Coordinates of C-alpha atoms in Angstrom, one line a residue:
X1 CA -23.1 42.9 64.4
X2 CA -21.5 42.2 67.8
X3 CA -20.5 38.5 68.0
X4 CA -22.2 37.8 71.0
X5 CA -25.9 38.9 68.9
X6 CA -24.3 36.6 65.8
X7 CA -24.3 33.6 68.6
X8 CA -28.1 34.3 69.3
X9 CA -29.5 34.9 66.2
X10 CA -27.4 32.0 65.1
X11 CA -29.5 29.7 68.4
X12 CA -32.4 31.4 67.3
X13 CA -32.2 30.5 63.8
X14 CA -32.3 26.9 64.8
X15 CA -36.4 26.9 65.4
X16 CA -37.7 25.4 62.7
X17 CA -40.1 27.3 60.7
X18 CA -42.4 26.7 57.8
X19 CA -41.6 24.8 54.9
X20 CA -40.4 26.3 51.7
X21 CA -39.2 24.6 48.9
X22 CA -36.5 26.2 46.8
X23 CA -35.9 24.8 43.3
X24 CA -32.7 23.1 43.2
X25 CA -31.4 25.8 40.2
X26 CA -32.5 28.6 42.4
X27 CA -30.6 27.2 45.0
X28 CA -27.3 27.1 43.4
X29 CA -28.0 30.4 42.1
X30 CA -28.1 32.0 45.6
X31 CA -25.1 29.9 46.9
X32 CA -23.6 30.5 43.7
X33 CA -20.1 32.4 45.6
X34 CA -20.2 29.1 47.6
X35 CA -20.0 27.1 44.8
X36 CA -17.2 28.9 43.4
X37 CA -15.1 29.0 46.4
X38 CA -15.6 24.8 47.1
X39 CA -15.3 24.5 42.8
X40 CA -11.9 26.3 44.2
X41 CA -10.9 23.9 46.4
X42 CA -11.8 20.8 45.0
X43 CA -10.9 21.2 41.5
X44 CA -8.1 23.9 41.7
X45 CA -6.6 23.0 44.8
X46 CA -7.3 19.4 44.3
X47 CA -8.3 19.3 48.2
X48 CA -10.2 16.7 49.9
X49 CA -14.2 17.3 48.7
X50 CA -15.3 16.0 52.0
X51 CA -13.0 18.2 54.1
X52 CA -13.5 21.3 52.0
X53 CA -17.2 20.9 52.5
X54 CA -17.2 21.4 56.0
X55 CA -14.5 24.5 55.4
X56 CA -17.3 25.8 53.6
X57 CA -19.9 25.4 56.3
X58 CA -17.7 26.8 58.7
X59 CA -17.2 30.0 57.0
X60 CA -20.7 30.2 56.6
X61 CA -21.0 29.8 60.0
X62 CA -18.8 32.9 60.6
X63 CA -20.9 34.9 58.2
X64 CA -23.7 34.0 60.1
X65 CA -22.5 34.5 63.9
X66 CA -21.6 38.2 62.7
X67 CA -18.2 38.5 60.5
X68 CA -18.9 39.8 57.1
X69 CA -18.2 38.3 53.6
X70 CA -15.6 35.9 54.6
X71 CA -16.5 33.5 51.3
X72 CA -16.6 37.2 49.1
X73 CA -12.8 37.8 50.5
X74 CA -11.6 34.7 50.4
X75 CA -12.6 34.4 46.5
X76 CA -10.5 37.3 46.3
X77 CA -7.5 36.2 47.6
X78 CA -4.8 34.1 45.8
X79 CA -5.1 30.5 46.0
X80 CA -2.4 29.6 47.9
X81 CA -3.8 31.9 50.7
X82 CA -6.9 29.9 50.0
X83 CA -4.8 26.7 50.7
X84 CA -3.3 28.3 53.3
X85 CA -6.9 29.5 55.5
X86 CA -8.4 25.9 54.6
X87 CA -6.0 24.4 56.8
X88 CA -6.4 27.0 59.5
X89 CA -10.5 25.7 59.2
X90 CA -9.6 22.2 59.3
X91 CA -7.5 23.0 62.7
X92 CA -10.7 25.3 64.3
X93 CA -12.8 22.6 63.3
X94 CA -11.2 19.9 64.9
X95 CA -11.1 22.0 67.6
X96 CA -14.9 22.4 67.6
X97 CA -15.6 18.3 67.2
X98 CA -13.1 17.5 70.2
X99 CA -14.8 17.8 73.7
X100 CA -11.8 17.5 74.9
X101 CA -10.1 20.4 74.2
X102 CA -10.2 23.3 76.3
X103 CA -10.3 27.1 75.3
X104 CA -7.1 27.3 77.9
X105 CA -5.5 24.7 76.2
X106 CA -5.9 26.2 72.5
X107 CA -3.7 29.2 71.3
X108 CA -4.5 32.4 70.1
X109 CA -2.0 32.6 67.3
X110 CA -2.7 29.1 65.1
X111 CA -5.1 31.1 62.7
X112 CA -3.4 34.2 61.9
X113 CA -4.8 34.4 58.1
X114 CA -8.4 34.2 59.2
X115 CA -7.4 36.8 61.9
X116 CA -6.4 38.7 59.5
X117 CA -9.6 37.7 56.9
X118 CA -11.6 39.0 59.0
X119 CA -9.9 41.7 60.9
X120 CA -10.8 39.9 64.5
X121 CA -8.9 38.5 67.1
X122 CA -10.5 35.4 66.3
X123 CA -8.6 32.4 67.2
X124 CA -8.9 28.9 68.5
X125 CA -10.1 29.2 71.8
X126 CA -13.4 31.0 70.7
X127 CA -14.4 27.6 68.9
X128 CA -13.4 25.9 71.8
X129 CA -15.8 28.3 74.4
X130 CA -18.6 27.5 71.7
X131 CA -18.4 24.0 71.0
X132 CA -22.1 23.3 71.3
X133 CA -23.7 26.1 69.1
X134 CA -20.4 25.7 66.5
X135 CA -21.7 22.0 66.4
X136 CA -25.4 22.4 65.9
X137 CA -24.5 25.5 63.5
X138 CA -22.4 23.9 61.5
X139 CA -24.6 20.4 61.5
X140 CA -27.6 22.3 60.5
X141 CA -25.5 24.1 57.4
X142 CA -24.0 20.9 56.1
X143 CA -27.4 18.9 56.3
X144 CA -29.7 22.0 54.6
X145 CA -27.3 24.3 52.4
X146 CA -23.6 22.7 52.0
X147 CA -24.7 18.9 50.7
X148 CA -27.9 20.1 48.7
X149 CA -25.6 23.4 47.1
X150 CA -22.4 21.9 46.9
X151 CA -23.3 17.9 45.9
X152 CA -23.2 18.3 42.3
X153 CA -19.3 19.8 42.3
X154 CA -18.3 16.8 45.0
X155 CA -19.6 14.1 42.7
X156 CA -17.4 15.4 40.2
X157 CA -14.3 16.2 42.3
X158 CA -14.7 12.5 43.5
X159 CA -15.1 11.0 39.9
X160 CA -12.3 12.6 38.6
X161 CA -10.2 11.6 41.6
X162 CA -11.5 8.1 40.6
X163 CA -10.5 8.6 37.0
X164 CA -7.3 10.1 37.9
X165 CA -6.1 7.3 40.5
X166 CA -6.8 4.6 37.3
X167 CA -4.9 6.8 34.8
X168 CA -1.8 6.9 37.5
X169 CA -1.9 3.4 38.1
X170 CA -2.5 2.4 34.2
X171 CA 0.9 4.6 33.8
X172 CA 3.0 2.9 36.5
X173 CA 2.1 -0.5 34.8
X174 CA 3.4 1.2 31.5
X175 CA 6.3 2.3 33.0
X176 CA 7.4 -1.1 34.6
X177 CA 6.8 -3.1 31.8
X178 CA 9.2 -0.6 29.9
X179 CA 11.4 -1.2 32.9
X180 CA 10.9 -5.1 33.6
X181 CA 9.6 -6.2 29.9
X182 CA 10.2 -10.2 31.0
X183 CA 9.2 -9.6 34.8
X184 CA 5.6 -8.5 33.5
X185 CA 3.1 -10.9 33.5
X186 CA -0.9 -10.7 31.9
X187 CA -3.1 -9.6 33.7
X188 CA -6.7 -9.0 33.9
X189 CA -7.7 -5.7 32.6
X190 CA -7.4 -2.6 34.7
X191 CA -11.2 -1.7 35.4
X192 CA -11.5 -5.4 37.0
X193 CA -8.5 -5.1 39.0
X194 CA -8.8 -1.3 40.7
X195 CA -11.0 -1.6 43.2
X196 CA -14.4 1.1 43.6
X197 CA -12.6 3.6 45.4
X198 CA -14.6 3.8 49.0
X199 CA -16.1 7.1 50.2
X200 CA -13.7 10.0 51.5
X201 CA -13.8 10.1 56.0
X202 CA -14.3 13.1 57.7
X203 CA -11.1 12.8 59.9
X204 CA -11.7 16.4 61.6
X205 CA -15.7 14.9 61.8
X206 CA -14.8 11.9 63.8
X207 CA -14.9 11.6 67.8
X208 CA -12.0 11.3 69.0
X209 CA -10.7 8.1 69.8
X210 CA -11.2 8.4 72.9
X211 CA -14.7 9.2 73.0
X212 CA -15.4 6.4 70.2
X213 CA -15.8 3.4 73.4
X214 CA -18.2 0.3 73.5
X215 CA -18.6 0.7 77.3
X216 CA -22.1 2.7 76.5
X217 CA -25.0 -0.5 75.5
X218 CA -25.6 -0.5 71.8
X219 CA -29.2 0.5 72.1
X220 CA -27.7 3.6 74.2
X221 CA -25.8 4.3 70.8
X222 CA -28.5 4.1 68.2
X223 CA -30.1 5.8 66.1
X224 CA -33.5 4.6 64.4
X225 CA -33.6 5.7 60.6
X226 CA -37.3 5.3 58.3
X227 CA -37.8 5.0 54.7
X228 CA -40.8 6.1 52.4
X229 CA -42.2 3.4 51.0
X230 CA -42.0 3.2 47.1
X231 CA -38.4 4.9 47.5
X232 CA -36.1 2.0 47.8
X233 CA -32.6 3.0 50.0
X234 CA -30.1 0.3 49.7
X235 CA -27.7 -0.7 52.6
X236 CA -24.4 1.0 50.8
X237 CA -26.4 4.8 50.3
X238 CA -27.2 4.6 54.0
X239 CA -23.6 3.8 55.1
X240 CA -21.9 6.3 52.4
X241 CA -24.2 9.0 53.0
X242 CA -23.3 9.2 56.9
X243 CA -19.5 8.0 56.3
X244 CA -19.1 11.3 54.0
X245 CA -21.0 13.3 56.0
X246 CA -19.8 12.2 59.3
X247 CA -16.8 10.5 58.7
X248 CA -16.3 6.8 60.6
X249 CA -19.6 7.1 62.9
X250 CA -21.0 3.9 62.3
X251 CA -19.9 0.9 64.4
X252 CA -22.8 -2.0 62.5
X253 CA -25.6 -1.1 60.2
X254 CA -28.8 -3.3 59.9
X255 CA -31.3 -3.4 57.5
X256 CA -34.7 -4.8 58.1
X257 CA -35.2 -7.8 57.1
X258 CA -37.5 -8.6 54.0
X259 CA -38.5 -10.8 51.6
X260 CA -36.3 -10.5 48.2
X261 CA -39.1 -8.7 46.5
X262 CA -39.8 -6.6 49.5
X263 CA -38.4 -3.0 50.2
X264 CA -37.0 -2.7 53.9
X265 CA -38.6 0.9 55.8
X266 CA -36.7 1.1 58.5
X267 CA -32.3 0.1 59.7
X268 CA -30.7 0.4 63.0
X269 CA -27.3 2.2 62.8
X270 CA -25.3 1.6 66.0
X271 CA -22.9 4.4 66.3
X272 CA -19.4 4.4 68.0
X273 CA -20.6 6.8 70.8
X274 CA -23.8 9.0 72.0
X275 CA -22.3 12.1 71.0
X276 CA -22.2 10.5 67.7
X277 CA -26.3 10.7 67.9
X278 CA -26.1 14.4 69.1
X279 CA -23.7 16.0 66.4
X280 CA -26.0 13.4 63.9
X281 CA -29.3 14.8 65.4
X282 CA -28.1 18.1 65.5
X283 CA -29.9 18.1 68.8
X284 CA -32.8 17.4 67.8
X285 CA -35.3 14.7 68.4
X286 CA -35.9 13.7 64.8
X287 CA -33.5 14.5 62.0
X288 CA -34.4 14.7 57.9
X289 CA -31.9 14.0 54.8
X290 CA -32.0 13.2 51.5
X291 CA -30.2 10.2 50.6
X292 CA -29.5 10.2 46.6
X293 CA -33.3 12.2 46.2
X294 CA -35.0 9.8 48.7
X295 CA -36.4 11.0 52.4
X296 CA -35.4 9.2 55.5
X297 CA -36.2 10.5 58.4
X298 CA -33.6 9.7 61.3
X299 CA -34.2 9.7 65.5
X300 CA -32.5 8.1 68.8
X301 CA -33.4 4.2 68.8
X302 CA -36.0 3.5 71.5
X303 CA -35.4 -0.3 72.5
X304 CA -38.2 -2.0 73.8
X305 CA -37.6 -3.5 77.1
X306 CA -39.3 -6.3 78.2
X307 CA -41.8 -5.8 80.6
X308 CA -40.9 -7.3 84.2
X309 CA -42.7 -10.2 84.9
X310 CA -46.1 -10.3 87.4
X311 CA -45.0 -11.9 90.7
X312 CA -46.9 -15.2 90.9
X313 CA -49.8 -15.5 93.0
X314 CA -49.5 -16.9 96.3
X315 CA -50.5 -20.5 96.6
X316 CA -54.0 -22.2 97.3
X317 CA -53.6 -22.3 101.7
X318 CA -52.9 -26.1 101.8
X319 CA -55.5 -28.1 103.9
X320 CA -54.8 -31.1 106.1
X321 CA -57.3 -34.2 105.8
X322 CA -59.7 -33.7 108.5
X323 CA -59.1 -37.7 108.7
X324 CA -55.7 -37.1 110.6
X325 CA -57.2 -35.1 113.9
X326 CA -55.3 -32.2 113.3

């Protein structure tokens, strides 16, 4: 397939269709190479679960926009080629979320494994040239195939990177008391001392700093997120859901406010920029996820502006008493 027909089908691929719900196990099955190759990554390779995600995504992107069996090859290859062509993603990928970046200013020789994967010429300034369907394409595979096929394996890469963190800090408190026996006081017990370790960012996933301004009016940088009523979605699911996803998006989240006993339907999450909305969106005008099993449906917030006031009436003409001759 010629890349240029990959790029269309890939656009064309993007209207939505009818819904058709896939059991979750039938799922994985179909995505089960995918699985293998991010199982790869995360627990082999110990790489970021976040980051590899979206390498994932990216090289289903590739499959889709025309080049052949790049997860199937890359399975096949050693794994510290493997290492090796996830870094080469995480460069094309920040090329692809920086608007800044020109094809001119890119090189054509910063990805010579995947050249090589894939027998192409492929290189840097092609995911510069198209930015805008790499976006959508890549937004529409993380939100509908990567987190619903690959969520299981990152819960587990992230808990045992939890686990692991407390075991190497339980041994460096072993290791200084054998070292400083009279230096070492008592202390509380390890669980209440190591903090919940907070969600992975998405650095390649971020705007660039640049782009991430408060000129633009907070309601300009909004977007408008529902809940189901019945399915109750805390404050923290919202703001780790788009932090992994999206990496640091979100300038202020805020909940509705309710009773104690009520459940809030609806939050405002003001982003850093509008672009933030658009790679969010996917450029769409209403997004869906699935937040920990639960719906919410997402859209641009529409603030309602006050309506300008009526111009007063004129007043009554005013009359002189007849009494002073005028």
């Amino acid at each position: 397939m010629d890349t240029v027909e990959g790029l269309v089908s890939v656009v064309k691929a993007m209207v939505p269709r009818g819904a058709y719900f896939v059991p979750d196990q039938q799922f994985n099955m179909f995505h089960n190479i995918d699985r293998e190759l991010y199982t790869v990554l995360v627990m082999n390779l110990c790489r970021d679960s976040v980051e590899s995600l979206h390498c994932i995504a990216l090289w289903l992107w590739l499959e889709r926009v025309g080049f052949k069996k790049v997860v199937t090859k890359l399975l096949s290859l050693p794994r510290v080629l493997v290492n090796e062509l996830a870094d080469e993603a995480l460069a094309c990928l920040g090329v692809i979320h920086n608007e800044k970046v020109s094809p001119l200013s890119t090189r054509r020789n910063d990805t010579p494994l995947m050249q090589r994967l894939i027998d192409s010429e492929l290189a840097l300034p092609f995911f510069a040239k198209h930015r805008l369907i790499a976006v959508r394409g890549l937004a529409k595979l993380v939100n509908e195939v990567c987190m619903r096929a690959l969520k299981d394996i990152m819960q587990q890469a992230v808990e045992r990177k939890a686990h692991q963190s407390l075991a190497d800090l339980s041994l460096y408190h072993q290791q200084q008391q054998r070292q400083h026996p009279r230096q070492v006081q008592v202390q509380p017990p390890l669980a209440a001392r190591v903090p919940t370790p907070a969600p992975p960012r998405v650095q390649f996933g971020s705007l660039p700093a640049a782009a991430q301004t408060n000129e633009v009016h907070p309601d300009d940088r909004t977007i408008f997120v529902t809940f189901s009523k019945g399915y109750l979605v805390h404050e923290w699911e919202v703001r780790e859901f788009f932090t992994r996803l999206y990496g640091n998006c979100i300038e202020s989240l805020h909940m509705q406010d309710v009773m104690p006993n009520e459940q809030p339907l609806f939050a405002r999450i003001v982003c850093h920029s509008p672009a933030a909305i658009e790679y969010i969106l996917n450029g769409n005008v209403k997004a869906k996820f699935t937040i920990n099993g639960k719906h919410v449906w997402a859209r641009k917030f529409v603030p309602k502006r006050p309506k300008p006031a009526s111009p007063a009436p004129p007043p009554p003409p005013f009359n002189l008493p007849v009494s002073l001759g005028i």
